[in-house]
XYZ file of C-alpha atoms in Angstrom:
305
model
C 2.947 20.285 31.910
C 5.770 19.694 29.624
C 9.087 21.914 29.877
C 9.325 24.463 27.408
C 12.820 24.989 26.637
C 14.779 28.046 25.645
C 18.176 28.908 24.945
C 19.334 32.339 26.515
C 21.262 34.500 24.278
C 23.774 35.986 26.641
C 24.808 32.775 28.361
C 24.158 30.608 25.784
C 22.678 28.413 27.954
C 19.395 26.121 27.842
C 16.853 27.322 30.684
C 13.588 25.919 31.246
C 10.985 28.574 31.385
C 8.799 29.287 34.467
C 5.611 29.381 33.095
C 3.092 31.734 34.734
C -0.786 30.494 34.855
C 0.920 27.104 33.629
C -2.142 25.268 35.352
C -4.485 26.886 33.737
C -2.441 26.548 29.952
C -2.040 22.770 30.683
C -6.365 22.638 31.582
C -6.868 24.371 28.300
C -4.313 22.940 25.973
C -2.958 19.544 27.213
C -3.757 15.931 26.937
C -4.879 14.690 30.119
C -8.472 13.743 31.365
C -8.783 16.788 32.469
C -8.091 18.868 29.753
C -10.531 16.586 27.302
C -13.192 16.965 29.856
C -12.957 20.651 30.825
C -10.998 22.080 27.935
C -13.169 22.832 25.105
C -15.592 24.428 27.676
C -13.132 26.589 29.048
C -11.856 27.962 25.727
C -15.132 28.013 25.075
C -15.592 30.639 28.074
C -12.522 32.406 27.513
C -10.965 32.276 24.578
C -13.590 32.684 22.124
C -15.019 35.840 23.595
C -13.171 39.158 24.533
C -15.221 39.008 27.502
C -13.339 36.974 29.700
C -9.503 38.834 28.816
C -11.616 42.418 29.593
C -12.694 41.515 32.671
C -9.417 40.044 33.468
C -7.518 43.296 32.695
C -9.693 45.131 34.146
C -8.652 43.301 37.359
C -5.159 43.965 36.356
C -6.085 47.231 36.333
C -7.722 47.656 39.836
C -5.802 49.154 42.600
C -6.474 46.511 44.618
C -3.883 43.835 42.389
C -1.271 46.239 43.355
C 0.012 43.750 45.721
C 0.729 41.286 42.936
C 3.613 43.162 42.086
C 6.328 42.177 44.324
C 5.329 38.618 44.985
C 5.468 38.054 41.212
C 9.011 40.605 41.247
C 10.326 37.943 43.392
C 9.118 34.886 42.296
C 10.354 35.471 38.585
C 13.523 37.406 39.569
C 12.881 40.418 37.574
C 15.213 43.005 37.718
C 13.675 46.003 39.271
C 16.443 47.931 38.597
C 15.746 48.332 35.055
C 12.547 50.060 35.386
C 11.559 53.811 35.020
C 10.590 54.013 38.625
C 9.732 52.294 41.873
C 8.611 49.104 42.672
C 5.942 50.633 45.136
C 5.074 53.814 42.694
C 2.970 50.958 40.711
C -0.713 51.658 41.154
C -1.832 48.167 39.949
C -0.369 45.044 38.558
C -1.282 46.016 35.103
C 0.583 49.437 35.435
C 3.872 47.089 36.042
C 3.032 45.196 33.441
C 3.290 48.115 30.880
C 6.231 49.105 32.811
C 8.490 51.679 30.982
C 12.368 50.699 31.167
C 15.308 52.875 31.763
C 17.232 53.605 28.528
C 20.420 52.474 29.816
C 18.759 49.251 30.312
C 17.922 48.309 26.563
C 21.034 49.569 24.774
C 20.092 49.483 20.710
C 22.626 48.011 18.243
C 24.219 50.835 16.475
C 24.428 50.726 12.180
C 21.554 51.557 9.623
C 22.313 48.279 7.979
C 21.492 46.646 11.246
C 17.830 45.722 12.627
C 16.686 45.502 16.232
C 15.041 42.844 18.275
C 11.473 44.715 18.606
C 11.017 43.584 22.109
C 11.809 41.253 24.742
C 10.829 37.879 24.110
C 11.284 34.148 23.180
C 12.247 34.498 18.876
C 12.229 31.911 16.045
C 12.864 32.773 11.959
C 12.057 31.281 9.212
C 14.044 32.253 6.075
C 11.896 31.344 3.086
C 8.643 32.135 3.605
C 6.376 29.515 1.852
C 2.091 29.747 1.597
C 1.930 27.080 4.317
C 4.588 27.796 6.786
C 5.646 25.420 8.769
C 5.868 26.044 12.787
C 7.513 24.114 15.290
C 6.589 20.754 14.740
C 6.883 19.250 11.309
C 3.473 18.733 9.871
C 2.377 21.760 11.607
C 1.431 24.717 9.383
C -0.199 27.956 9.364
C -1.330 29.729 6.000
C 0.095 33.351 5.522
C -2.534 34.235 3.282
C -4.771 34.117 6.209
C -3.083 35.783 8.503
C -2.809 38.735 6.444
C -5.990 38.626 5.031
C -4.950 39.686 1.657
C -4.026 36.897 -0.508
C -2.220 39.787 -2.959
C 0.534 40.885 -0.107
C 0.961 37.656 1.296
C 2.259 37.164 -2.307
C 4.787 40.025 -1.907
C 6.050 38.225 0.940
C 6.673 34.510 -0.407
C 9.957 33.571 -0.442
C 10.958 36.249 2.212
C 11.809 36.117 5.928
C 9.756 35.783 8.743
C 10.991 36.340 12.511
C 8.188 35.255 15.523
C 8.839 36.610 18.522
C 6.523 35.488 21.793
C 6.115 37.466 24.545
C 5.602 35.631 28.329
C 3.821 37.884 31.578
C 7.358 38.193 32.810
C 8.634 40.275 29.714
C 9.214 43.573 29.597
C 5.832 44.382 27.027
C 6.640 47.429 25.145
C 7.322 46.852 21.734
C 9.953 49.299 19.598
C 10.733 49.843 15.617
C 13.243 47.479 14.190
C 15.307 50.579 12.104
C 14.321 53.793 11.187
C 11.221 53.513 9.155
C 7.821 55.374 8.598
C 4.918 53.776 9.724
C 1.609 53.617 7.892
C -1.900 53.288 9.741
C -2.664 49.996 11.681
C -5.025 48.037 10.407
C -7.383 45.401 12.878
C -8.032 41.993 11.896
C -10.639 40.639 15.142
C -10.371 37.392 16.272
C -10.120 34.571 19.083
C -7.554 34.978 21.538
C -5.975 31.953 22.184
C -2.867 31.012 24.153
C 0.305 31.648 21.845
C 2.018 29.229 25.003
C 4.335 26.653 22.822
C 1.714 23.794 24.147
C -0.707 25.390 22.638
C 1.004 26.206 19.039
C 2.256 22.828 18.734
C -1.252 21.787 18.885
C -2.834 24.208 16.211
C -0.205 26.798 14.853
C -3.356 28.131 12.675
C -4.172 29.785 16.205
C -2.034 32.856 14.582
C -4.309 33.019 12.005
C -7.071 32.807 14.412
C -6.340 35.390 17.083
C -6.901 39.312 17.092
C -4.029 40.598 15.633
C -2.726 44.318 14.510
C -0.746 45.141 11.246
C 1.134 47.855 10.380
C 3.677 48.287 7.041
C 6.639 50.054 8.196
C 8.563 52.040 5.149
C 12.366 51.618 5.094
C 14.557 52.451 2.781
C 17.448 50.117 3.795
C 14.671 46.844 4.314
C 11.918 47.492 1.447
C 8.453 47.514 3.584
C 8.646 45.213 6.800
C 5.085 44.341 7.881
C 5.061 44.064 11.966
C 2.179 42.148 13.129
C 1.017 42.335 16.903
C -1.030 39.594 17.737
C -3.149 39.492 20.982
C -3.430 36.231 23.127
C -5.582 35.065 26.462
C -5.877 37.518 28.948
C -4.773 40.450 26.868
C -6.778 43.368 27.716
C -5.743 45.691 24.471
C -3.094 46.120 22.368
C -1.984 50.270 21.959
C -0.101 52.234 19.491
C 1.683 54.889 21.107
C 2.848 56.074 18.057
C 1.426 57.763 14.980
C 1.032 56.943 11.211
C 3.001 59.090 9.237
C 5.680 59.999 11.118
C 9.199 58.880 10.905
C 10.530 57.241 13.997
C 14.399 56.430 14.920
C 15.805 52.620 15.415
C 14.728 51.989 19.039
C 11.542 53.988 19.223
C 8.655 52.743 20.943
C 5.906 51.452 18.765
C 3.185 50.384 21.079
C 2.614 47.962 24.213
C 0.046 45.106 25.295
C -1.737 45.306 28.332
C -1.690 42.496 30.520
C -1.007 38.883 29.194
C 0.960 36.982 26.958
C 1.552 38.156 23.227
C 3.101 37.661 20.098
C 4.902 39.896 17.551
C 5.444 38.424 13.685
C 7.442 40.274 11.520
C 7.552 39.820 7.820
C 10.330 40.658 5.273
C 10.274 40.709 1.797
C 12.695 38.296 -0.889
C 16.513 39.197 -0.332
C 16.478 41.871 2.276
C 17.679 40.777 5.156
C 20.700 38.207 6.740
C 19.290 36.559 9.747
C 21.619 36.239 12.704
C 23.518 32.751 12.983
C 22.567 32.017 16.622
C 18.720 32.691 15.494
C 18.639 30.578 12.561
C 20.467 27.583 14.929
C 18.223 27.902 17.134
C 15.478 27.762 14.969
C 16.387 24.711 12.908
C 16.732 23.227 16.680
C 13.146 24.218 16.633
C 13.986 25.987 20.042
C 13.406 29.294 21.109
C 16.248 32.179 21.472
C 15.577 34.763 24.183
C 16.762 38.187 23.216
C 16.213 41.575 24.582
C 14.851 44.677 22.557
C 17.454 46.448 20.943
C 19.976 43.584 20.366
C 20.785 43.046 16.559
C 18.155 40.501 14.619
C 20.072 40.732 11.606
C 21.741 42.532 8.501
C 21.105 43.504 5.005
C 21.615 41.440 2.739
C 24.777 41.804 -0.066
C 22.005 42.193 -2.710
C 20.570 45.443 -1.110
């Protein structure tokens, strides 16, 4: 499988990332014999159909997977000191998973002119937001008409911002507002649930187009109406909303979590609201990945606010 690279925000350092279930990404998603012989099949058995990711949570899920938890602890070096309780309080692997963190452990950037990393994860932005946009590779495009699906707010957005973040089994996979904001009701788009595994976007960025995904617009008054988009991926049993249409919510609230897998959150700004962090944007143009934690600052507003 072919290193996916990363560059760490703290250290500033390029890490290559451990890739959980790479085996199985590389079967589904690379280039070798075995991939062209076995690959479409296997999507075929688990990708197109929710089947396979239920009955793979609901493993998860099972008391019996408890054991997972510190083997995988380990193997990853996750810190368990960051979590809400203890290691052996987990009742299954899926119940880590969804772990809750300690606050002291995800400090949010103070300043209501100052958005939030939504959650721990790998992040690229794009700061013009064309029809086609493209995605890691050049020539590689996915259309944000269709992944709204509403060609009259995907023209709101044109010419904005958009900020990807992707989430691996080793992240922390709660998911928080970017400012204070109001949000409105979700709305479900169904869908495939492919890998969102850089292998497998580099192939076919259109998969975020493709995959289940969740959208909700949150009302600011400092950011004009962000639209946060949770997108499901293989093996994700459910995506769920802890919180409630309606009702305003501080910078730093929790929005929602995914159960077990690997996930995606795109977030979509409109035309001249917000100033993208340098060390995101360099990264991006690197076409590399930045990994940032949930509640470090994403960006400003802009001077035309």
């Amino acid at each position: 499988m072919k290193k996916i690279i990363y560059i760490d925000r703290i250290t500033k350092k390029r890490e290559i990332e451990d890739v959980y279930g790479g085996y199985f990404i590389e079967l589904l998603y690379g280039s070798r014999w075995k991939s062209l012989l076995f690959g479409k099949i296997l999507k075929q058995l688990t990708v197109t159909t929710p089947l396979f990711s239920r009955w793979y949570g609901w493993c998860q899920s099972n008391k019996r997977s408890k054991k997972k938890v510190r083997p995988f602890i380990e193997r990853f070096g996750i810190d368990a000191n960051e979590f809400e309780k203890k290691t052996d309080a987990f009742t299954s692997f899926n119940d880590f998973f969804i772990r809750k963190l300690k606050k002291t452990a995800r400090p949010i950037t103070e300043g209501k002119n100052l958005l939030t990393m939504p959650a721990d994860g790998r992040y690229l932005a794009i700061e013009r937001i064309r029809e086609e946009i493209p995605f890691l590779i050049k020539g590689n495009r996915f259309n944000l008409s269709e992944l709204l699906h509403d060609t009259t707010l995907a023209k709101r957005y044109l010419g904005g911002t958009m900020v990807f973040c992707r989430l691996c089994p080793t992240d922390y996979h709660r998911f928080h507002f970017p400012c204070h904001c109001t949000p409105q009701p979700t709305s479900c788009i169904n869908g495939t649930l492919f890998s969102v595994n850089p292998m497998a976007l580099k192939k076919n960025a259109r998969i975020l187009t493709q995959n289940k995904r969740f959208i909700t617009t949150l009302q600011t008054e400092q950011f004009n109406d962000i639209l946060f988009i949770e997108i499901g991926a293989t093996n994700v049993g459910s995506v769920i909303q802890t919180s409630q249409p309606y009702h305003p919510y501080a910078k730093g609230a929790e929005k929602g979590y995914f159960a077990f897998g690997a996930s995606a959150i795109v977030m979509l700004f409109e035309p001249n609201t917000i100033k993208i962090d340098r060390d995101l944007l360099d990264a991006s143009k690197e076409e590399i990945e930045l990994r940032c934690l949930m509640g470090q600052q994403l960006g400003t507003i802009t001077n035309n606010q």
